[in-house]
Coordinates of C-alpha atoms in Angstrom, one line a residue:
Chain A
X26 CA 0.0 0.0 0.0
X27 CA 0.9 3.5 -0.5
X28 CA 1.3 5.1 2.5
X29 CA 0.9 9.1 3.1
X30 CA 2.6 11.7 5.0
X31 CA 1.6 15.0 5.6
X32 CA 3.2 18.0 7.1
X33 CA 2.8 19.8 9.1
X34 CA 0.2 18.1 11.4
X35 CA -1.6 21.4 12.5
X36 CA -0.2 24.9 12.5
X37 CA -2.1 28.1 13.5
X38 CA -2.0 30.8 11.8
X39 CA -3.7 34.5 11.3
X40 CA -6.0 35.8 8.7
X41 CA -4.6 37.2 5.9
X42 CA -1.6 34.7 6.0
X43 CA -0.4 32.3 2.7
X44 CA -0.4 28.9 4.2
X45 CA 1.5 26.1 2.4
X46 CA 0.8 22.1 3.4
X47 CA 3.5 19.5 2.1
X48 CA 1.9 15.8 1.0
X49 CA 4.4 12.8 0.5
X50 CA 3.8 9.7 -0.7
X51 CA 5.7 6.6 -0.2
X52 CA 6.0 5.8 -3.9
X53 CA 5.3 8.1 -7.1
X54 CA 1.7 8.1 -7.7
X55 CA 2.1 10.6 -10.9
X56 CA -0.4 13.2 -10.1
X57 CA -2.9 10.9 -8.9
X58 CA -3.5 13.2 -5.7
X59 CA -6.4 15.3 -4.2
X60 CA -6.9 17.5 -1.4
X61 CA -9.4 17.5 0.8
X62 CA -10.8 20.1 3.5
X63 CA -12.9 19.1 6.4
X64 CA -14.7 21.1 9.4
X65 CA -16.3 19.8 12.3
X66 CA -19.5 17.9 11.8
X67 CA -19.1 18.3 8.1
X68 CA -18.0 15.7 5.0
X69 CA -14.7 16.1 3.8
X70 CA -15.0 18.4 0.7
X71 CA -12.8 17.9 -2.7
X72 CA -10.4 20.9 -3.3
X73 CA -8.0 20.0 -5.8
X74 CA -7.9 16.7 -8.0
X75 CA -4.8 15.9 -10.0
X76 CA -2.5 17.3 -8.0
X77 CA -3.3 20.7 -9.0
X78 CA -6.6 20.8 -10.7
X79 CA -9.4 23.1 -9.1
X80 CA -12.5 21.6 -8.3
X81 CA -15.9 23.7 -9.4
X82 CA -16.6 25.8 -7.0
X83 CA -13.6 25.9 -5.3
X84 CA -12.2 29.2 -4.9
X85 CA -8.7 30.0 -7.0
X86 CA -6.8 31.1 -3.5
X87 CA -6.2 27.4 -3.5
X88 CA -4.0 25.5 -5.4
X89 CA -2.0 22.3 -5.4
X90 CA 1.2 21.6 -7.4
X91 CA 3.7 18.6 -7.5
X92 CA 4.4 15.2 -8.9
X93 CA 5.6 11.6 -8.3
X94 CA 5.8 11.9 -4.5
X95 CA 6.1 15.2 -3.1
X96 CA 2.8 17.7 -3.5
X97 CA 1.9 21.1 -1.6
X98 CA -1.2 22.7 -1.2
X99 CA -1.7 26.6 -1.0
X100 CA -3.7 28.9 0.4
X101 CA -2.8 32.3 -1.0
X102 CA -4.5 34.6 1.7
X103 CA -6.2 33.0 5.0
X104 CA -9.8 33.7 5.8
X105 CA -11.5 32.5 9.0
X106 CA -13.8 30.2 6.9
X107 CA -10.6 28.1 5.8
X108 CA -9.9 27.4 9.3
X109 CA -10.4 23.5 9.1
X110 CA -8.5 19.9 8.2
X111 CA -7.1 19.2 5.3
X112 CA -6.3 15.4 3.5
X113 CA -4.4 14.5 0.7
X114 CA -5.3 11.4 -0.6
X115 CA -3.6 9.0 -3.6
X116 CA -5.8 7.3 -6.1
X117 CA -2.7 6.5 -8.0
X118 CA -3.4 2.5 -7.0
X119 CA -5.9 0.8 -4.5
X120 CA -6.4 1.0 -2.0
X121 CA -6.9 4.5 -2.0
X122 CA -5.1 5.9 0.9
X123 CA -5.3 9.2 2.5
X124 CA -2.8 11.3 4.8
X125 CA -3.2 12.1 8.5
X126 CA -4.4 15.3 7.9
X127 CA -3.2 19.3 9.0
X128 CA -5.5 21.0 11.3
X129 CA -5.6 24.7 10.6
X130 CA -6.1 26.8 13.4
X131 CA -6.3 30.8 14.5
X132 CA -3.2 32.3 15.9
Chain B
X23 CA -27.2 19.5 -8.6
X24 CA -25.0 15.9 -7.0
X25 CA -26.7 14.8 -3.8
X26 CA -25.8 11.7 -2.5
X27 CA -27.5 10.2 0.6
X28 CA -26.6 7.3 3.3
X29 CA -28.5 5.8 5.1
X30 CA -28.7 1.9 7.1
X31 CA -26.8 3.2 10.0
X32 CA -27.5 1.6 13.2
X33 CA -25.9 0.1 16.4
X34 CA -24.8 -3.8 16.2
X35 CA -23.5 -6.1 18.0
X36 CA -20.2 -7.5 17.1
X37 CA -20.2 -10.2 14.5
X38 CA -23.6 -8.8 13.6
X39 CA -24.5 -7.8 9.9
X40 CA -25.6 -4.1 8.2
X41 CA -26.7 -2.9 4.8
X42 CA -26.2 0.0 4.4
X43 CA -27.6 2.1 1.1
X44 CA -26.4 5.7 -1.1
X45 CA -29.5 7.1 -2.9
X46 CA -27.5 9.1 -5.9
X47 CA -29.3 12.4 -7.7
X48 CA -27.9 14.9 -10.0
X49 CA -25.9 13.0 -12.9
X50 CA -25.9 10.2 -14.5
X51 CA -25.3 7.5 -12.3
X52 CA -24.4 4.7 -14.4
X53 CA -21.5 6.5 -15.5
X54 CA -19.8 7.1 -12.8
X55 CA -17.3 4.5 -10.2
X56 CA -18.5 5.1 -6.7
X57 CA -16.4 4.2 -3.2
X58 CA -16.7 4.2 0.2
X59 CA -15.0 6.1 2.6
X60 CA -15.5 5.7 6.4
X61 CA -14.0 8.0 9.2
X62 CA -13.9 7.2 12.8
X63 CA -14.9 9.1 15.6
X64 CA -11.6 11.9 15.9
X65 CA -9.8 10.3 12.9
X66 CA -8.8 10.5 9.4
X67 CA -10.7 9.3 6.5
X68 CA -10.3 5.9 5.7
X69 CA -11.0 4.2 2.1
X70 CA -13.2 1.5 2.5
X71 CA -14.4 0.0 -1.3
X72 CA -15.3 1.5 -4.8
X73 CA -17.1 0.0 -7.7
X74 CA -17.0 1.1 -11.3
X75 CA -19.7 2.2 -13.6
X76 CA -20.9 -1.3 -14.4
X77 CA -20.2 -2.2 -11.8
X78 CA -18.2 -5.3 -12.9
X79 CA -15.0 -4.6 -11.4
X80 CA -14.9 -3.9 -7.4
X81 CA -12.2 -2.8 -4.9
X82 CA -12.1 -3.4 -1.1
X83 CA -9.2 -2.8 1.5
X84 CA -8.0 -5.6 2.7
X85 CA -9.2 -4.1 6.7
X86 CA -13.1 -5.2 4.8
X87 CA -12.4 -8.1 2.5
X88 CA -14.2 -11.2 2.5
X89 CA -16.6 -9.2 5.2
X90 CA -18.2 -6.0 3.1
X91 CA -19.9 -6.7 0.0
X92 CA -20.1 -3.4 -2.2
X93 CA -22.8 -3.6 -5.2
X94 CA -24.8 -1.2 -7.2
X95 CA -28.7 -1.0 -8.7
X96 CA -28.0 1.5 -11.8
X97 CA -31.7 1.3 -12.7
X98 CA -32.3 2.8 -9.3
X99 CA -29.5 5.6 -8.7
X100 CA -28.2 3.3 -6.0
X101 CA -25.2 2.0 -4.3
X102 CA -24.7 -0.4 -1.5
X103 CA -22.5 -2.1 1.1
X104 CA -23.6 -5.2 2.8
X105 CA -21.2 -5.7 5.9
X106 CA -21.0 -8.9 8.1
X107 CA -19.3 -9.9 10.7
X108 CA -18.9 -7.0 12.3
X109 CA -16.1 -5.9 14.5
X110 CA -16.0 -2.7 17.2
X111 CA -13.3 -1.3 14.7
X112 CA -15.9 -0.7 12.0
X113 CA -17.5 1.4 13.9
X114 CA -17.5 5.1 12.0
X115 CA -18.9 7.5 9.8
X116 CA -19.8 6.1 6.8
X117 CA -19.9 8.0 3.5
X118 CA -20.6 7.7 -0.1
X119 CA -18.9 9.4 -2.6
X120 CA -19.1 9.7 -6.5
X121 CA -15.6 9.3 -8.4
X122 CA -14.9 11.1 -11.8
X123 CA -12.7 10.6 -14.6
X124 CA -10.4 8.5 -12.5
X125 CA -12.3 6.4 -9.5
X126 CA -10.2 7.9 -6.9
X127 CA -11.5 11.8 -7.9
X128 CA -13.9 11.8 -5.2
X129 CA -15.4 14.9 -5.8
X130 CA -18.8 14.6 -4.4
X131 CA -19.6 13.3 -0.6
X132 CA -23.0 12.6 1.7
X133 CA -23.0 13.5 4.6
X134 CA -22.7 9.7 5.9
X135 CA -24.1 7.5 8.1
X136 CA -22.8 6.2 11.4
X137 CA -22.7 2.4 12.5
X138 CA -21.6 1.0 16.3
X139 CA -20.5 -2.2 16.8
X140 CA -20.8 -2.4 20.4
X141 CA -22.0 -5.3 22.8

């Protein structure tokens, strides 16, 4: 299996801020990556799908970039909503496997 | 609009059985691979199973095989997952998600339904 690191687990940080999360995989996975963000109570919600690709919706101060086992994801200028989790997941090979996650909090 | 919708959730006793069931809307559901992803109270997310179109080819981790059974009834915009034997480590969230170009994509979740194996 294709195991997932993330990093770093949680940092806080202040409104306004660019916030940049590092996803590794174990082996290269291409850009078979996506990036998930989750609040309390709530369903994970899709970000970024092929490593870089903007989901509908999904408002352009995120983006992803990186390939074969090292990914980042960015968020250009912190607002309180963004204050959450965020996954990466591979879907490179099954299983699907996800990381441990980064908890974004206020500073 | 993509709403997808669990439900079967219950509390069961170890080694006991659940179905539980995804009632898909919004796009064509045929033509997309589905999966399940469960989470755990205060955990990550946790791949579980996914299915293709047709389903005629189906994935499972290996923490599920031989226990979940994952099927879908594209005449009814629905997707299943029968799970026996039962163990207190199933217990979680359960959601289900619609995959796109590529299986793992999974760009649409429910808002999942939780199942407790407890005695």
């Amino acid at each position: 299996d294709i195991q997932m690191t993330q990093s770093p687990s949680s940092l806080s940080a202040s409104v306004g801020d660019r916030v940049t999360i590092t996803c590794r995989a174990s082996q290269g996975i291409s850009n078979s990556l996506a990036w998930f963000q989750q609040k309390p109570g709530k369903a994970p919600k899709s970000l970024i799908y092929a490593a870089s690709s903007l989901q509908s919706g999904v408002p352009s101060k995120f983006s992803g970039s990186g390939s074969g086992t090292d990914f980042t994801l960015t968020i250009s200028s912190l607002q309180p909503e963004d204050f959450a989790t965020y996954y990466c997941q591979q879907y490179n090979s099954y299983p699907f496997t996800f990381g441990p996650g980064t908890k974004v909090d206020i500073k | 609009e993509v709403q997808l919708v669990e439900s079967g959730g219950g509390l069961v006793q170890p080694g006991g059985s659940l179905r539980l069931s995804c009632a898909a809307s919004g796009f064509t559901f045929s033509t997309y691979p589905m999966s399940w992803v469960r989470q755990a109270p205060g955990k990550g997310p946790e791949w579980v199973s996914a299915i293709s179109g047709s389903g005629g080819s189906i994935y499972y981790a290996d923490s599920v095989k031989g226990r979940f059974t994952m099927s879908r009834d594209n005449s009814k915009n629905s997707l299943f997952l029968q799970m026996n034997s039962l163990r207190a480590e199933d217990s979680a969230l359960y959601y289900c998600a619609k995959g796109g170009l590529y299986a793992g994509d999974l760009g649409y979740w429910g808002q999942g339904t939780l199942v407790t194996v407890s005695s």
